[in-house]
Amino acid sequence: MAGYVTHNYDVLIVGAGGAGLRAAIEAASTGCKVGVVCKSLLGKAHTVMAEGGMAAAMGNVDDRDNWRVHFSDTMRGGQYLNNWRMAQLHAQEAPDRARELEAWGALFDRTRDGRILQRNFGGHRYPRLAHVGDRTGLEMIRTLQDHGIHSGMEVHMECTVLTLMMDGGRCAGAFGYHRERGQFMLWQAKAVVLATGGIGRAFKITSNSWEYTGDGQALAYRAGAELMDMEFVQFHPTGMVWPPSVRGILVTEGVRGEGGVLKNRDGQRFMFDDIPDLYKNQTADGEDEGWRYTQGDKNARRPPELLTRDHVARCINREVKAGRGSPHGGVFLDIAWIKKHIPSAEEHIKKKLPSMYHQFMQLANIDITKEPMEVGPTTHYMMGGVRVDGDSQMSTIPGLFAAGEVAAGLHGANRLGGNSLSDLVVFGKRAGEYAVKFARENAVIHSDETQIGAAMKSALAPFDRTAKEGPYQIQHDLQDKMQDLVGIVRLEDEMQQALGVLEGLNQRAAQVSVEGNRQYNGGWHTAMDLPNLLMVSEAITRSAILRKESRGAQFRDDYPYKDPEWGKYNLITKQGANGEMIVEKREIPPLPAELKQIIEEMK
Amino acid sequence: MAQATFRIWRGDKNGGAFKDYMVETDQGMVVLDAVHRIQAEQANDLAVRWNCKAGKCGSCSAEINGMPRLMCMTRLDQLDLSMPVIVEPMHAFPSIRDLVTDVSWNFEVKKKIKKFKPRKPDAPDGTWRMQQADIDRVQEFRKCIECFLCQDVCHVLREHQKHDEFIGPRFLVYTAALEMNPLDTEDRVADLKERDGIGYCNITTCCRQVCPEHITITENAIIPLKERVVDQYFDPLKKLFRIFGA
């Protein structure tokens, strides 16, 4: 059997998006030896796709903003299933993390008095998102990358992790392979931080790139860690719907933040028709008030287009199902209409939303300064993931940490736009810090040769199979079925059916074969991703079946209302003694009086 | 819908050949969709690097009918489908396999450029004040998605293989973004002249023409940097001052 190359680190970071890089910078700053493993080239991770901004209550645009408001907005958006400790730390620390990016070279858009400009976004009471046009994620990842390469971290690009190395109950590194050459790699480490992102490729219509195959969630689960909140998959309300090949590509919420409105086939602003009770006091009465809000009028309330993503996505779904959709099965998102209010609207739109202008012009032949866009929901973000301690980000496995999208807790049942970029840097930093602490206190590790042998054997098996099914059709069938059966509107029967489908797909995946050799072999890479996609799909489905209510991102047509009883629990996913998947309720720890009071005050 | 032929280069550093694939095309399809369809249906092991499929990450750089472009942003209806569509890897970098090249040189180059060094914060809370007008140009440079198409098209790298002496348009833009950042206090002009080989650029503007982000690479970044080098090293008056002033 082929050998492998060994590297030794104090701290190993898996993933090089915003969370991974921030964790690596933090760990490397202590003088620790830090390795970073990423599936793509450095700087290409999914963080580059983030558009709208980074939520941080700096109060540069509206001085009424502070961490308490941000905390209560986050909890309300998450329908109170959030890990309140994480929501608190996030709101408190995000401003420092934003300013730190500036000290490292990020250039955010400015206010008139030269400070970091902040924009409106769904579910945020005040303008809160630090941004750079509509390419904030690129600015963030490039800043972290360019700062990080001088910090001493070693980066292993285009590598896939196959398994986490375990040493008697603790995590002791990772084993995987180099995608470019096919060489096996062992990264021994005293602590490991997962920062692998989400699961979007389990669905057919998604804004996520190929990397989002649930690797971190599946690696942690198989190593024995608990996952949490797996039923909560965020469908972003506005993805492109036409032409077919670009279906799912994200259209930033920033369009609505800048005054864009949603209309149905009849030209009606349907978002005014259904405003949830939780938000009635904060939502504009009419079009005029909504417009004034987007232009910074502090006395105006937000337009209904800026309600939370789960709600907007469902309203769009309702319009389409009722036959009031656009020609290609979406609704219209109109930013061109602002020319009624702004004389130089065309230039204004191009300046505020440059990549949206570019994207529609190039991919759909549509000039968004003149015509409305057609948009519909697209799989966007995973609220659930590895269950972690709020302060340290350590999972239920000693030495295994998780930060960013792969971790659960901060966002509860629904994430607010802009809370992801801040999540990455707040908890990336914390994970890096506590991983170093753990590595220092638990220095001796040992790598299990049996585990390595088994990982290599199972990775190479697809090359030797005579059965002729490749991985692509299996992946395609999975995406189709998850979209149809466990998508934006869920039903018990359909999800039970999905479990059967998943069983069949698991059997096919166990027999998958690949052709060619190990060098940059797309077929082999996809075959290695399949077990992860299948694992997270099962967790999503089982959790969604167990939660018999509609809350946040989970909408059950058979249980269309929120049930206060279910509001007491998170759902935990873990592996049973015989390898079976267990999903169970876990009571949410009580909110401390001080935080409870903040929520009451902000109601 | 119609069918189209894709002539794709298959091989590695030891050589290779073009291979034709017939593909069903749909409305709005881009070259990357066609390559994926070939990978899924006809050549499972076809090597192609990609990520976001939305023109934001700069992974799927290739040469399409001889032009350096992003596969994900090249629509089939902009190409003449009566002829085979030729898809090749970038030429300025060593082949790994099929459409994937070894771009690691770029990452090494970046490490050598002196990092951002801000001035002391302007306000007691550790923050700075900058006017939007003063950062507009740098924000243009920071749109770069590091697709390295400018490096691919640059004749100094592509034809003359001066990778050891010239950092290429991407890193001149990167240096410009640092040099023109209102907060930065570092000086990179000597490096530009001596180590980075800015003199090799003779402003053919090929890099600017292929940039998918439409960054005005030559006019806004490289020429002003050249001016700084000239100003510091080749100004005849300053030279006289240096000789007689010392």
PDB file of N, CA, C and O in Angstrom, chain A residues 491-513:
ATOM      1  N   LEU A 491     -42.782  18.149   4.833  1.00  0.00           N
ATOM      2  CA  LEU A 491     -43.911  17.309   5.221  1.00  0.00           C
ATOM      3  C   LEU A 491     -43.389  15.973   5.727  1.00  0.00           C
ATOM      4  O   LEU A 491     -42.439  15.430   5.164  1.00  0.00           O
ATOM      5  N   GLU A 492     -44.045  15.440   6.766  1.00  0.00           N
ATOM      6  CA  GLU A 492     -43.614  14.169   7.355  1.00  0.00           C
ATOM      7  C   GLU A 492     -43.441  13.061   6.300  1.00  0.00           C
ATOM      8  O   GLU A 492     -42.390  12.432   6.219  1.00  0.00           O
ATOM      9  N   ASP A 493     -44.478  12.858   5.480  1.00  0.00           N
ATOM     10  CA  ASP A 493     -44.454  11.759   4.489  1.00  0.00           C
ATOM     11  C   ASP A 493     -43.262  11.882   3.559  1.00  0.00           C
ATOM     12  O   ASP A 493     -42.560  10.910   3.280  1.00  0.00           O
ATOM     13  N   GLU A 494     -43.088  13.099   3.066  1.00  0.00           N
ATOM     14  CA  GLU A 494     -42.008  13.303   2.087  1.00  0.00           C
ATOM     15  C   GLU A 494     -40.647  13.060   2.737  1.00  0.00           C
ATOM     16  O   GLU A 494     -39.747  12.497   2.121  1.00  0.00           O
ATOM     17  N   MET A 495     -40.523  13.464   3.984  1.00  0.00           N
ATOM     18  CA  MET A 495     -39.216  13.293   4.640  1.00  0.00           C
ATOM     19  C   MET A 495     -38.953  11.819   4.969  1.00  0.00           C
ATOM     20  O   MET A 495     -37.819  11.368   4.901  1.00  0.00           O
ATOM     21  N   GLN A 496     -40.027  11.094   5.322  1.00  0.00           N
ATOM     22  CA  GLN A 496     -39.859   9.645   5.530  1.00  0.00           C
ATOM     23  C   GLN A 496     -39.399   8.997   4.229  1.00  0.00           C
ATOM     24  O   GLN A 496     -38.527   8.122   4.226  1.00  0.00           O
ATOM     25  N   GLN A 497     -40.013   9.459   3.143  1.00  0.00           N
ATOM     26  CA  GLN A 497     -39.623   8.950   1.824  1.00  0.00           C
ATOM     27  C   GLN A 497     -38.138   9.275   1.565  1.00  0.00           C
ATOM     28  O   GLN A 497     -37.393   8.439   1.051  1.00  0.00           O
ATOM     29  N   ALA A 498     -37.726  10.468   1.969  1.00  0.00           N
ATOM     30  CA  ALA A 498     -36.327  10.875   1.768  1.00  0.00           C
ATOM     31  C   ALA A 498     -35.372   9.929   2.493  1.00  0.00           C
ATOM     32  O   ALA A 498     -34.301   9.597   1.975  1.00  0.00           O
ATOM     33  N   LEU A 499     -35.769   9.471   3.694  1.00  0.00           N
ATOM     34  CA  LEU A 499     -34.894   8.553   4.433  1.00  0.00           C
ATOM     35  C   LEU A 499     -34.657   7.269   3.648  1.00  0.00           C
ATOM     36  O   LEU A 499     -33.547   6.740   3.610  1.00  0.00           O
ATOM     37  N   GLY A 500     -35.721   6.797   3.001  1.00  0.00           N
ATOM     38  CA  GLY A 500     -35.592   5.605   2.155  1.00  0.00           C
ATOM     39  C   GLY A 500     -34.659   5.859   0.981  1.00  0.00           C
ATOM     40  O   GLY A 500     -33.788   5.036   0.670  1.00  0.00           O
ATOM     41  N   VAL A 501     -34.835   7.007   0.366  1.00  0.00           N
ATOM     42  CA  VAL A 501     -33.978   7.373  -0.760  1.00  0.00           C
ATOM     43  C   VAL A 501     -32.517   7.433  -0.323  1.00  0.00           C
ATOM     44  O   VAL A 501     -31.622   6.920  -1.000  1.00  0.00           O
ATOM     45  N   LEU A 502     -32.286   8.024   0.842  1.00  0.00           N
ATOM     46  CA  LEU A 502     -30.908   8.156   1.334  1.00  0.00           C
ATOM     47  C   LEU A 502     -30.276   6.791   1.566  1.00  0.00           C
ATOM     48  O   LEU A 502     -29.088   6.585   1.306  1.00  0.00           O
ATOM     49  N   GLU A 503     -31.083   5.861   2.056  1.00  0.00           N
ATOM     50  CA  GLU A 503     -30.555   4.514   2.276  1.00  0.00           C
ATOM     51  C   GLU A 503     -30.068   3.913   0.964  1.00  0.00           C
ATOM     52  O   GLU A 503     -28.972   3.348   0.887  1.00  0.00           O
ATOM     53  N   GLY A 504     -30.891   4.069  -0.077  1.00  0.00           N
ATOM     54  CA  GLY A 504     -30.513   3.566  -1.400  1.00  0.00           C
ATOM     55  C   GLY A 504     -29.250   4.244  -1.918  1.00  0.00           C
ATOM     56  O   GLY A 504     -28.355   3.600  -2.477  1.00  0.00           O
ATOM     57  N   LEU A 505     -29.183   5.551  -1.728  1.00  0.00           N
ATOM     58  CA  LEU A 505     -28.012   6.294  -2.207  1.00  0.00           C
ATOM     59  C   LEU A 505     -26.753   5.882  -1.450  1.00  0.00           C
ATOM     60  O   LEU A 505     -25.664   5.803  -2.028  1.00  0.00           O
ATOM     61  N   ASN A 506     -26.916   5.609  -0.154  1.00  0.00           N
ATOM     62  CA  ASN A 506     -25.779   5.129   0.636  1.00  0.00           C
ATOM     63  C   ASN A 506     -25.226   3.826   0.079  1.00  0.00           C
ATOM     64  O   ASN A 506     -24.016   3.617   0.019  1.00  0.00           O
ATOM     65  N   GLN A 507     -26.149   2.941  -0.317  1.00  0.00           N
ATOM     66  CA  GLN A 507     -25.705   1.663  -0.883  1.00  0.00           C
ATOM     67  C   GLN A 507     -24.970   1.870  -2.199  1.00  0.00           C
ATOM     68  O   GLN A 507     -23.941   1.257  -2.461  1.00  0.00           O
ATOM     69  N   ARG A 508     -25.526   2.778  -3.024  1.00  0.00           N
ATOM     70  CA  ARG A 508     -24.854   3.051  -4.303  1.00  0.00           C
ATOM     71  C   ARG A 508     -23.477   3.681  -4.052  1.00  0.00           C
ATOM     72  O   ARG A 508     -22.493   3.358  -4.737  1.00  0.00           O
ATOM     73  N   ALA A 509     -23.419   4.608  -3.087  1.00  0.00           N
ATOM     74  CA  ALA A 509     -22.141   5.284  -2.807  1.00  0.00           C
ATOM     75  C   ALA A 509     -21.089   4.295  -2.309  1.00  0.00           C
ATOM     76  O   ALA A 509     -19.894   4.454  -2.574  1.00  0.00           O
ATOM     77  N   ALA A 510     -21.539   3.248  -1.610  1.00  0.00           N
ATOM     78  CA  ALA A 510     -20.591   2.256  -1.094  1.00  0.00           C
ATOM     79  C   ALA A 510     -19.991   1.425  -2.231  1.00  0.00           C
ATOM     80  O   ALA A 510     -18.976   0.754  -2.042  1.00  0.00           O
ATOM     81  N   GLN A 511     -20.642   1.463  -3.401  1.00  0.00           N
ATOM     82  CA  GLN A 511     -20.144   0.692  -4.540  1.00  0.00           C
ATOM     83  C   GLN A 511     -19.593   1.571  -5.651  1.00  0.00           C
ATOM     84  O   GLN A 511     -19.351   1.114  -6.757  1.00  0.00           O
ATOM     85  N   VAL A 512     -19.420   2.863  -5.363  1.00  0.00           N
ATOM     86  CA  VAL A 512     -19.031   3.803  -6.421  1.00  0.00           C
ATOM     87  C   VAL A 512     -17.651   3.461  -6.976  1.00  0.00           C
ATOM     88  O   VAL A 512     -16.780   2.971  -6.252  1.00  0.00           O
ATOM     89  N   SER A 513     -17.485   3.665  -8.284  1.00  0.00           N
ATOM     90  CA  SER A 513     -16.168   3.401  -8.861  1.00  0.00           C
ATOM     91  C   SER A 513     -15.662   4.649  -9.586  1.00  0.00           C
ATOM     92  O   SER A 513     -16.443   5.481 -10.031  1.00  0.00           O
TER      93      SER A 513
END
